[in-house]
mmCIF file with all atom_site columns, C-alpha atoms in Angstrom:
data_model
loop_
_atom_site.group_PDB
_atom_site.id
_atom_site.type_symbol
_atom_site.label_atom_id
_atom_site.label_alt_id
_atom_site.label_comp_id
_atom_site.label_asym_id
_atom_site.label_entity_id
_atom_site.label_seq_id
_atom_site.pdbx_PDB_ins_code
_atom_site.Cartn_x
_atom_site.Cartn_y
_atom_site.Cartn_z
_atom_site.occupancy
_atom_site.B_iso_or_equiv
_atom_site.pdbx_formal_charge
_atom_site.auth_seq_id
_atom_site.auth_comp_id
_atom_site.auth_asym_id
_atom_site.auth_atom_id
_atom_site.pdbx_PDB_model_num
ATOM 1   C CA . MET F 1 1   ? -6.416  -2.913  -12.368 1.00 92.00 ? 6   MET F CA 1
ATOM 2   C CA . ILE F 1 2   ? -5.043  -4.380  -9.532  1.00 92.00 ? 7   ILE F CA 1
ATOM 3   C CA . ARG F 1 3   ? -8.091  -6.591  -7.134  1.00 92.00 ? 8   ARG F CA 1
ATOM 4   C CA . PRO F 1 4   ? -7.228  -7.882  -3.844  1.00 92.00 ? 9   PRO F CA 1
ATOM 5   C CA . VAL F 1 5   ? -7.785  -11.199 -3.951  1.00 92.00 ? 10  VAL F CA 1
ATOM 6   C CA . PRO F 1 6   ? -9.034  -13.064 -0.781  1.00 90.00 ? 11  PRO F CA 1
ATOM 7   C CA . LEU F 1 7   ? -7.277  -14.306 1.433   1.00 91.00 ? 12  LEU F CA 1
ATOM 8   C CA . GLU F 1 8   ? -8.508  -18.430 0.941   1.00 86.00 ? 13  GLU F CA 1
ATOM 9   C CA . LYS F 1 9   ? -7.406  -17.645 -2.483  1.00 82.00 ? 14  LYS F CA 1
ATOM 10  C CA . CYS F 1 10  ? -4.093  -16.240 -1.075  1.00 84.00 ? 15  CYS F CA 1
ATOM 11  C CA . TYR F 1 11  ? -1.914  -19.234 -1.411  1.00 70.00 ? 16  TYR F CA 1
ATOM 12  C CA . ARG F 1 12  ? -2.552  -19.791 -5.392  1.00 72.00 ? 17  ARG F CA 1
ATOM 13  C CA . LEU F 1 13  ? -0.481  -17.364 -6.008  1.00 79.00 ? 18  LEU F CA 1
ATOM 14  C CA . LEU F 1 14  ? 2.023   -19.248 -4.804  1.00 68.00 ? 19  LEU F CA 1
ATOM 15  C CA . ASN F 1 15  ? 1.780   -22.279 -5.203  1.00 55.00 ? 20  ASN F CA 1
ATOM 16  C CA . ILE F 1 16  ? 3.428   -22.274 -8.635  1.00 60.00 ? 21  ILE F CA 1
ATOM 17  C CA . GLY F 1 17  ? 6.834   -22.772 -7.145  1.00 73.00 ? 22  GLY F CA 1
ATOM 18  C CA . ALA F 1 18  ? 7.288   -19.547 -8.629  1.00 87.00 ? 23  ALA F CA 1
ATOM 19  C CA . THR F 1 19  ? 10.863  -17.078 -7.784  1.00 94.00 ? 24  THR F CA 1
ATOM 20  C CA . VAL F 1 20  ? 9.572   -14.587 -4.603  1.00 97.00 ? 25  VAL F CA 1
ATOM 21  C CA . LEU F 1 21  ? 10.760  -10.866 -4.292  1.00 98.00 ? 26  LEU F CA 1
ATOM 22  C CA . VAL F 1 22  ? 10.378  -10.101 -0.559  1.00 98.00 ? 27  VAL F CA 1
ATOM 23  C CA . SER F 1 23  ? 10.335  -6.995  1.154   1.00 98.00 ? 28  SER F CA 1
ATOM 24  C CA . ALA F 1 24  ? 10.267  -4.960  3.983   1.00 98.00 ? 29  ALA F CA 1
ATOM 25  C CA . GLU F 1 25  ? 10.621  -1.865  6.242   1.00 97.00 ? 30  GLU F CA 1
ATOM 26  C CA . ALA F 1 26  ? 11.839  -0.718  9.498   1.00 97.00 ? 31  ALA F CA 1
ATOM 27  C CA . ASP F 1 27  ? 13.377  2.475   10.617  1.00 95.00 ? 32  ASP F CA 1
ATOM 28  C CA . GLY F 1 28  ? 12.311  4.131   7.153   1.00 94.00 ? 33  GLY F CA 1
ATOM 29  C CA . ARG F 1 29  ? 14.872  1.829   5.299   1.00 96.00 ? 34  ARG F CA 1
ATOM 30  C CA . ALA F 1 30  ? 13.022  -0.568  2.865   1.00 97.00 ? 35  ALA F CA 1
ATOM 31  C CA . ASN F 1 31  ? 14.706  -3.601  0.579   1.00 97.00 ? 36  ASN F CA 1
ATOM 32  C CA . ALA F 1 32  ? 13.770  -6.422  -1.318  1.00 98.00 ? 37  ALA F CA 1
ATOM 33  C CA . MET F 1 33  ? 15.464  -9.382  -2.804  1.00 98.00 ? 38  MET F CA 1
ATOM 34  C CA . ALA F 1 34  ? 15.469  -12.197 -4.351  1.00 96.00 ? 39  ALA F CA 1
ATOM 35  C CA . ALA F 1 35  ? 13.843  -15.976 -2.877  1.00 95.00 ? 40  ALA F CA 1
ATOM 36  C CA . ALA F 1 36  ? 13.940  -18.930 -4.424  1.00 87.00 ? 41  ALA F CA 1
ATOM 37  C CA . TRP F 1 37  ? 12.351  -20.867 -1.873  1.00 88.00 ? 42  TRP F CA 1
ATOM 38  C CA . ALA F 1 38  ? 8.700   -19.884 -0.970  1.00 94.00 ? 43  ALA F CA 1
ATOM 39  C CA . CYS F 1 39  ? 5.672   -21.603 -0.524  1.00 92.00 ? 44  CYS F CA 1
ATOM 40  C CA . ALA F 1 40  ? 2.358   -21.372 0.666   1.00 92.00 ? 45  ALA F CA 1
ATOM 41  C CA . LEU F 1 41  ? 2.210   -23.571 4.149   1.00 93.00 ? 46  LEU F CA 1
ATOM 42  C CA . ASP F 1 42  ? -2.075  -23.071 4.587   1.00 92.00 ? 47  ASP F CA 1
ATOM 43  C CA . TYR F 1 43  ? -5.252  -21.247 4.145   1.00 90.00 ? 48  TYR F CA 1
ATOM 44  C CA . MET F 1 44  ? -7.611  -22.599 6.844   1.00 90.00 ? 49  MET F CA 1
ATOM 45  C CA . PRO F 1 45  ? -8.743  -21.217 8.958   1.00 92.00 ? 50  PRO F CA 1
ATOM 46  C CA . LYS F 1 46  ? -5.968  -18.639 8.275   1.00 94.00 ? 51  LYS F CA 1
ATOM 47  C CA . PRO F 1 47  ? -3.629  -18.721 4.846   1.00 97.00 ? 52  PRO F CA 1
ATOM 48  C CA . LYS F 1 48  ? -0.055  -19.021 6.011   1.00 97.00 ? 53  LYS F CA 1
ATOM 49  C CA . VAL F 1 49  ? 3.350   -19.262 4.120   1.00 97.00 ? 54  VAL F CA 1
ATOM 50  C CA . SER F 1 50  ? 7.225   -20.183 4.969   1.00 96.00 ? 55  SER F CA 1
ATOM 51  C CA . VAL F 1 51  ? 10.404  -18.198 3.133   1.00 97.00 ? 56  VAL F CA 1
ATOM 52  C CA . VAL F 1 52  ? 13.900  -19.016 3.369   1.00 95.00 ? 57  VAL F CA 1
ATOM 53  C CA . LEU F 1 53  ? 16.007  -16.064 5.185   1.00 97.00 ? 58  LEU F CA 1
ATOM 54  C CA . ASP F 1 54  ? 19.862  -16.414 4.808   1.00 96.00 ? 59  ASP F CA 1
ATOM 55  C CA . LYS F 1 55  ? 20.911  -14.840 7.986   1.00 97.00 ? 60  LYS F CA 1
ATOM 56  C CA . ALA F 1 56  ? 23.141  -11.871 6.075   1.00 96.00 ? 61  ALA F CA 1
ATOM 57  C CA . ALA F 1 57  ? 20.279  -10.578 3.609   1.00 97.00 ? 62  ALA F CA 1
ATOM 58  C CA . PHE F 1 58  ? 20.035  -7.275  5.389   1.00 97.00 ? 63  PHE F CA 1
ATOM 59  C CA . THR F 1 59  ? 16.121  -6.991  3.895   1.00 98.00 ? 64  THR F CA 1
ATOM 60  C CA . ARG F 1 60  ? 15.733  -11.017 6.622   1.00 98.00 ? 65  ARG F CA 1
ATOM 61  C CA . SER F 1 61  ? 17.318  -7.999  9.539   1.00 98.00 ? 66  SER F CA 1
ATOM 62  C CA . LEU F 1 62  ? 13.968  -5.384  8.315   1.00 98.00 ? 67  LEU F CA 1
ATOM 63  C CA . ILE F 1 63  ? 11.659  -8.594  9.143   1.00 98.00 ? 68  ILE F CA 1
ATOM 64  C CA . GLU F 1 64  ? 13.155  -8.799  12.516  1.00 97.00 ? 69  GLU F CA 1
ATOM 65  C CA . GLN F 1 65  ? 13.006  -5.900  13.844  1.00 97.00 ? 70  GLN F CA 1
ATOM 66  C CA . ASN F 1 66  ? 9.423   -5.127  12.385  1.00 96.00 ? 71  ASN F CA 1
ATOM 67  C CA . GLY F 1 67  ? 7.647   -8.400  12.317  1.00 98.00 ? 72  GLY F CA 1
ATOM 68  C CA . LEU F 1 68  ? 6.570   -7.815  9.241   1.00 98.00 ? 73  LEU F CA 1
ATOM 69  C CA . PHE F 1 69  ? 7.458   -8.563  4.942   1.00 98.00 ? 74  PHE F CA 1
ATOM 70  C CA . ALA F 1 70  ? 5.522   -8.946  2.229   1.00 98.00 ? 75  ALA F CA 1
ATOM 71  C CA . LEU F 1 71  ? 5.895   -11.732 -1.268  1.00 98.00 ? 76  LEU F CA 1
ATOM 72  C CA . GLN F 1 72  ? 5.925   -10.684 -4.631  1.00 98.00 ? 77  GLN F CA 1
ATOM 73  C CA . ILE F 1 73  ? 5.211   -12.684 -7.804  1.00 97.00 ? 78  ILE F CA 1
ATOM 74  C CA . PRO F 1 74  ? 7.535   -11.758 -10.292 1.00 98.00 ? 79  PRO F CA 1
ATOM 75  C CA . VAL F 1 75  ? 7.189   -11.951 -13.856 1.00 97.00 ? 80  VAL F CA 1
ATOM 76  C CA . ALA F 1 76  ? 9.118   -12.816 -17.060 1.00 97.00 ? 81  ALA F CA 1
ATOM 77  C CA . ARG F 1 77  ? 9.450   -9.021  -17.950 1.00 97.00 ? 82  ARG F CA 1
ATOM 78  C CA . GLN F 1 78  ? 10.834  -8.173  -14.248 1.00 98.00 ? 83  GLN F CA 1
ATOM 79  C CA . ALA F 1 79  ? 13.908  -11.188 -14.889 1.00 96.00 ? 84  ALA F CA 1
ATOM 80  C CA . GLU F 1 80  ? 16.810  -8.824  -15.281 1.00 96.00 ? 85  GLU F CA 1
ATOM 81  C CA . THR F 1 81  ? 14.622  -6.503  -12.014 1.00 97.00 ? 86  THR F CA 1
ATOM 82  C CA . VAL F 1 82  ? 14.655  -9.702  -10.013 1.00 97.00 ? 87  VAL F CA 1
ATOM 83  C CA . LEU F 1 83  ? 18.506  -10.852 -10.541 1.00 96.00 ? 88  LEU F CA 1
ATOM 84  C CA . LYS F 1 84  ? 20.194  -6.972  -9.939  1.00 96.00 ? 89  LYS F CA 1
ATOM 85  C CA . LEU F 1 85  ? 17.743  -7.802  -6.423  1.00 97.00 ? 90  LEU F CA 1
ATOM 86  C CA . GLY F 1 86  ? 19.211  -10.640 -5.904  1.00 95.00 ? 91  GLY F CA 1
ATOM 87  C CA . SER F 1 87  ? 22.591  -10.478 -6.533  1.00 93.00 ? 92  SER F CA 1
ATOM 88  C CA . SER F 1 88  ? 23.285  -6.959  -4.070  1.00 93.00 ? 93  SER F CA 1
ATOM 89  C CA . SER F 1 89  ? 22.467  -6.180  -0.458  1.00 94.00 ? 94  SER F CA 1
ATOM 90  C CA . GLY F 1 90  ? 20.631  -3.001  0.807   1.00 95.00 ? 95  GLY F CA 1
ATOM 91  C CA . ARG F 1 91  ? 22.999  -2.773  3.640   1.00 95.00 ? 96  ARG F CA 1
ATOM 92  C CA . GLY F 1 92  ? 25.316  -0.575  2.292   1.00 92.00 ? 97  GLY F CA 1
ATOM 93  C CA . ASN F 1 93  ? 22.868  1.343   -0.389  1.00 94.00 ? 98  ASN F CA 1
ATOM 94  C CA . PRO F 1 94  ? 19.490  2.497   0.736   1.00 93.00 ? 99  PRO F CA 1
ATOM 95  C CA . ARG F 1 95  ? 18.654  3.070   -3.680  1.00 95.00 ? 100 ARG F CA 1
ATOM 96  C CA . LYS F 1 96  ? 19.265  -0.951  -3.650  1.00 97.00 ? 101 LYS F CA 1
ATOM 97  C CA . ILE F 1 97  ? 15.091  -0.496  -5.154  1.00 97.00 ? 102 ILE F CA 1
ATOM 98  C CA . GLU F 1 98  ? 15.269  2.451   -7.453  1.00 96.00 ? 103 GLU F CA 1
ATOM 99  C CA . GLU F 1 99  ? 18.981  1.051   -8.796  1.00 96.00 ? 104 GLU F CA 1
ATOM 100 C CA . SER F 1 100 ? 17.374  -2.273  -9.309  1.00 97.00 ? 105 SER F CA 1
ATOM 101 C CA . GLY F 1 101 ? 14.782  -0.757  -11.820 1.00 96.00 ? 106 GLY F CA 1
ATOM 102 C CA . ALA F 1 102 ? 12.545  -1.397  -9.256  1.00 97.00 ? 107 ALA F CA 1
ATOM 103 C CA . LYS F 1 103 ? 9.422   0.856   -8.830  1.00 97.00 ? 108 LYS F CA 1
ATOM 104 C CA . ALA F 1 104 ? 7.947   0.556   -5.297  1.00 97.00 ? 109 ALA F CA 1
ATOM 105 C CA . PHE F 1 105 ? 4.757   1.789   -4.185  1.00 97.00 ? 110 PHE F CA 1
ATOM 106 C CA . LYS F 1 106 ? 2.435   1.342   -0.547  1.00 96.00 ? 111 LYS F CA 1
ATOM 107 C CA . PRO F 1 107 ? -1.114  0.634   -1.265  1.00 93.00 ? 112 PRO F CA 1
ATOM 108 C CA . GLU F 1 108 ? -3.784  2.112   1.361   1.00 91.00 ? 113 GLU F CA 1
ATOM 109 C CA . GLY F 1 109 ? -2.509  0.628   4.763   1.00 90.00 ? 114 GLY F CA 1
ATOM 110 C CA . CYS F 1 110 ? 0.592   -1.630  3.348   1.00 95.00 ? 115 CYS F CA 1
ATOM 111 C CA . PRO F 1 111 ? 3.461   -0.630  5.903   1.00 96.00 ? 116 PRO F CA 1
ATOM 112 C CA . VAL F 1 112 ? 5.777   -2.929  3.871   1.00 97.00 ? 117 VAL F CA 1
ATOM 113 C CA . PRO F 1 113 ? 6.571   -1.281  0.786   1.00 97.00 ? 118 PRO F CA 1
ATOM 114 C CA . LEU F 1 114 ? 5.525   -3.915  -2.666  1.00 98.00 ? 119 LEU F CA 1
ATOM 115 C CA . ILE F 1 115 ? 7.085   -3.917  -5.999  1.00 98.00 ? 120 ILE F CA 1
ATOM 116 C CA . GLU F 1 116 ? 5.364   -2.976  -9.474  1.00 98.00 ? 121 GLU F CA 1
ATOM 117 C CA . GLY F 1 117 ? 4.932   -5.075  -12.533 1.00 98.00 ? 122 GLY F CA 1
ATOM 118 C CA . CYS F 1 118 ? 4.067   -8.296  -10.582 1.00 98.00 ? 123 CYS F CA 1
ATOM 119 C CA . ALA F 1 119 ? 1.411   -10.321 -10.676 1.00 98.00 ? 124 ALA F CA 1
ATOM 120 C CA . GLY F 1 120 ? 0.813   -10.795 -7.086  1.00 97.00 ? 125 GLY F CA 1
ATOM 121 C CA . TRP F 1 121 ? 1.702   -9.522  -3.819  1.00 98.00 ? 126 TRP F CA 1
ATOM 122 C CA . LEU F 1 122 ? 1.402   -11.005 -0.157  1.00 97.00 ? 127 LEU F CA 1
ATOM 123 C CA . LEU F 1 123 ? 0.978   -9.175  3.175   1.00 98.00 ? 128 LEU F CA 1
ATOM 124 C CA . CYS F 1 124 ? 2.686   -10.704 6.318   1.00 98.00 ? 129 CYS F CA 1
ATOM 125 C CA . ARG F 1 125 ? 3.235   -11.042 9.960   1.00 98.00 ? 130 ARG F CA 1
ATOM 126 C CA . VAL F 1 126 ? 6.157   -13.390 10.693  1.00 98.00 ? 131 VAL F CA 1
ATOM 127 C CA . MET F 1 127 ? 4.828   -15.526 13.205  1.00 97.00 ? 132 MET F CA 1
ATOM 128 C CA . PRO F 1 128 ? 7.845   -16.422 15.097  1.00 93.00 ? 133 PRO F CA 1
ATOM 129 C CA . ASN F 1 129 ? 9.419   -19.308 15.796  1.00 96.00 ? 134 ASN F CA 1
ATOM 130 C CA . GLU F 1 130 ? 13.254  -19.059 16.798  1.00 95.00 ? 135 GLU F CA 1
ATOM 131 C CA . THR F 1 131 ? 14.033  -22.119 16.373  1.00 97.00 ? 136 THR F CA 1
ATOM 132 C CA . MET F 1 132 ? 12.796  -22.599 12.984  1.00 97.00 ? 137 MET F CA 1
ATOM 133 C CA . GLN F 1 133 ? 14.405  -18.707 12.078  1.00 97.00 ? 138 GLN F CA 1
ATOM 134 C CA . GLN F 1 134 ? 17.896  -18.971 12.907  1.00 97.00 ? 139 GLN F CA 1
ATOM 135 C CA . GLU F 1 135 ? 19.086  -22.925 12.714  1.00 97.00 ? 140 GLU F CA 1
ATOM 136 C CA . HIS F 1 136 ? 16.798  -23.188 9.325   1.00 97.00 ? 141 HIS F CA 1
ATOM 137 C CA . ASP F 1 137 ? 16.443  -19.695 8.115   1.00 97.00 ? 142 ASP F CA 1
ATOM 138 C CA . LEU F 1 138 ? 12.713  -20.695 7.561   1.00 98.00 ? 143 LEU F CA 1
ATOM 139 C CA . PHE F 1 139 ? 10.794  -17.634 7.878   1.00 98.00 ? 144 PHE F CA 1
ATOM 140 C CA . VAL F 1 140 ? 6.283   -18.604 8.425   1.00 98.00 ? 145 VAL F CA 1
ATOM 141 C CA . GLY F 1 141 ? 3.949   -15.285 7.423   1.00 98.00 ? 146 GLY F CA 1
ATOM 142 C CA . GLU F 1 142 ? 0.352   -15.319 8.410   1.00 98.00 ? 147 GLU F CA 1
ATOM 143 C CA . VAL F 1 143 ? -0.847  -13.769 5.315   1.00 98.00 ? 148 VAL F CA 1
ATOM 144 C CA . LEU F 1 144 ? -3.183  -10.420 5.928   1.00 97.00 ? 149 LEU F CA 1
ATOM 145 C CA . ALA F 1 145 ? -3.803  -9.199  2.506   1.00 96.00 ? 150 ALA F CA 1
ATOM 146 C CA . ALA F 1 146 ? -3.117  -9.891  -1.067  1.00 96.00 ? 151 ALA F CA 1
ATOM 147 C CA . TRP F 1 147 ? -3.748  -8.559  -4.457  1.00 97.00 ? 152 TRP F CA 1
ATOM 148 C CA . ALA F 1 148 ? -2.939  -9.761  -7.683  1.00 97.00 ? 153 ALA F CA 1
ATOM 149 C CA . ASP F 1 149 ? -3.022  -7.963  -11.472 1.00 97.00 ? 154 ASP F CA 1
ATOM 150 C CA . ASP F 1 150 ? -6.432  -9.273  -13.213 1.00 97.00 ? 155 ASP F CA 1
ATOM 151 C CA . VAL F 1 151 ? -5.032  -9.127  -16.222 1.00 97.00 ? 156 VAL F CA 1
ATOM 152 C CA . VAL F 1 152 ? -3.070  -12.744 -14.533 1.00 97.00 ? 157 VAL F CA 1
ATOM 153 C CA . PHE F 1 153 ? -4.940  -13.481 -11.762 1.00 96.00 ? 158 PHE F CA 1
ATOM 154 C CA . ASP F 1 154 ? -8.513  -13.227 -10.799 1.00 95.00 ? 159 ASP F CA 1
ATOM 155 C CA . GLY F 1 155 ? -8.295  -16.309 -8.168  1.00 93.00 ? 160 GLY F CA 1
ATOM 156 C CA . HIS F 1 156 ? -7.010  -18.265 -11.083 1.00 92.00 ? 161 HIS F CA 1
ATOM 157 C CA . TRP F 1 157 ? -4.220  -18.127 -13.130 1.00 93.00 ? 162 TRP F CA 1
ATOM 158 C CA . HIS F 1 158 ? -4.894  -16.974 -16.692 1.00 94.00 ? 163 HIS F CA 1
ATOM 159 C CA . PHE F 1 159 ? -1.237  -17.540 -18.424 1.00 93.00 ? 164 PHE F CA 1
ATOM 160 C CA . GLU F 1 160 ? -2.101  -18.541 -22.006 1.00 92.00 ? 165 GLU F CA 1
ATOM 161 C CA . THR F 1 161 ? -4.202  -14.869 -22.328 1.00 94.00 ? 166 THR F CA 1
ATOM 162 C CA . ALA F 1 162 ? -1.951  -12.181 -20.732 1.00 96.00 ? 167 ALA F CA 1
ATOM 163 C CA . GLY F 1 163 ? 0.424   -11.982 -22.762 1.00 95.00 ? 168 GLY F CA 1
ATOM 164 C CA . ASP F 1 164 ? 4.335   -14.473 -22.502 1.00 96.00 ? 169 ASP F CA 1
ATOM 165 C CA . GLU F 1 165 ? 5.490   -11.051 -20.329 1.00 97.00 ? 170 GLU F CA 1
ATOM 166 C CA . TRP F 1 166 ? 3.289   -11.746 -17.336 1.00 97.00 ? 171 TRP F CA 1
ATOM 167 C CA . ARG F 1 167 ? 4.576   -15.831 -17.450 1.00 96.00 ? 172 ARG F CA 1
ATOM 168 C CA . THR F 1 168 ? 6.031   -16.188 -13.527 1.00 95.00 ? 173 THR F CA 1
ATOM 169 C CA . LEU F 1 169 ? 10.151  -16.914 -13.378 1.00 95.00 ? 174 LEU F CA 1
ATOM 170 C CA . HIS F 1 170 ? 11.437  -19.988 -12.178 1.00 90.00 ? 175 HIS F CA 1
ATOM 171 C CA . TYR F 1 171 ? 15.173  -19.920 -11.073 1.00 86.00 ? 176 TYR F CA 1
ATOM 172 C CA . VAL F 1 172 ? 17.293  -22.452 -12.250 1.00 79.00 ? 177 VAL F CA 1
ATOM 173 C CA . ALA F 1 173 ? 20.796  -21.015 -11.393 1.00 79.00 ? 178 ALA F CA 1
ATOM 174 C CA . GLY F 1 174 ? 23.289  -18.691 -13.119 1.00 82.00 ? 179 GLY F CA 1
ATOM 175 C CA . GLY F 1 175 ? 21.470  -16.308 -14.054 1.00 85.00 ? 180 GLY F CA 1
ATOM 176 C CA . HIS F 1 176 ? 19.280  -18.269 -15.677 1.00 84.00 ? 181 HIS F CA 1
ATOM 177 C CA . PHE F 1 177 ? 15.162  -18.662 -15.299 1.00 88.00 ? 182 PHE F CA 1
ATOM 178 C CA . TYR F 1 178 ? 12.531  -20.800 -16.795 1.00 88.00 ? 183 TYR F CA 1
ATOM 179 C CA . THR F 1 179 ? 9.414   -19.463 -17.725 1.00 94.00 ? 184 THR F CA 1
ATOM 180 C CA . ILE F 1 180 ? 5.120   -20.721 -16.509 1.00 91.00 ? 185 ILE F CA 1
ATOM 181 C CA . GLY F 1 181 ? 5.248   -22.494 -19.835 1.00 87.00 ? 186 GLY F CA 1
ATOM 182 C CA . ALA F 1 182 ? 1.243   -24.078 -21.785 1.00 83.00 ? 187 ALA F CA 1
ATOM 183 C CA . PRO F 1 183 ? -1.820  -24.860 -19.732 1.00 80.00 ? 188 PRO F CA 1
ATOM 184 C CA . LEU F 1 184 ? -3.135  -28.019 -19.187 1.00 79.00 ? 189 LEU F CA 1
ATOM 185 C CA . THR F 1 185 ? -6.286  -28.928 -18.659 1.00 80.00 ? 190 THR F CA 1
ATOM 186 C CA . VAL F 1 186 ? -7.147  -32.798 -17.072 1.00 88.00 ? 191 VAL F CA 1
ATOM 187 C CA . ALA F 1 187 ? -10.912 -33.813 -18.194 1.00 86.00 ? 192 ALA F CA 1
ATOM 188 C CA . GLY F 1 188 ? -13.345 -34.357 -16.240 1.00 83.00 ? 193 GLY F CA 1
ATOM 189 C CA . TYR F 1 189 ? -11.851 -31.835 -13.550 1.00 82.00 ? 194 TYR F CA 1
ATOM 190 C CA . GLY F 1 190 ? -13.582 -28.779 -13.046 1.00 64.00 ? 195 GLY F CA 1
ATOM 191 C CA . LYS F 1 191 ? -12.380 -25.136 -12.302 1.00 59.00 ? 196 LYS F CA 1
ATOM 192 C CA . GLU F 1 192 ? -13.873 -23.805 -8.372  1.00 59.00 ? 197 GLU F CA 1
#
């Protein structure tokens, strides 16, 4: 079951440094791409994230048109789809998402397509900063809503009980990923 994630905890979805999928839609065109450079920036008073989007990326052009994007946390069973979404452009292929093997959906009230099967999703509004966007390809987004699949995330990650197919992807290069490993708990520090 997919459940909403409180915004004050949504930064935990990205704290693991996972490869993400970025999706956007404008003028009836939707697209999704893979990105390895995304992170949480802040969680109070409003959660914020960042992602690097090359000027050549079609998804970036959609984000620049409508000011909204979604970050998704794909998992091990989606590795091939992530590579397909990251190695082709949607600019000339309006069926890129479907042809990659991904399925898009839109939760009620979500104006951006999300990719099914991920561990988590964050809907974001661009916080404009022309200098950062043009000089560094860096986009900052305020998180408006977040969701996670409770098989693997309920405010804390549960990779050790969810199954290996739920482990997040960490891209190295050349089609090579690592998945998140085993948990390590330090004595004297409890979960919050």
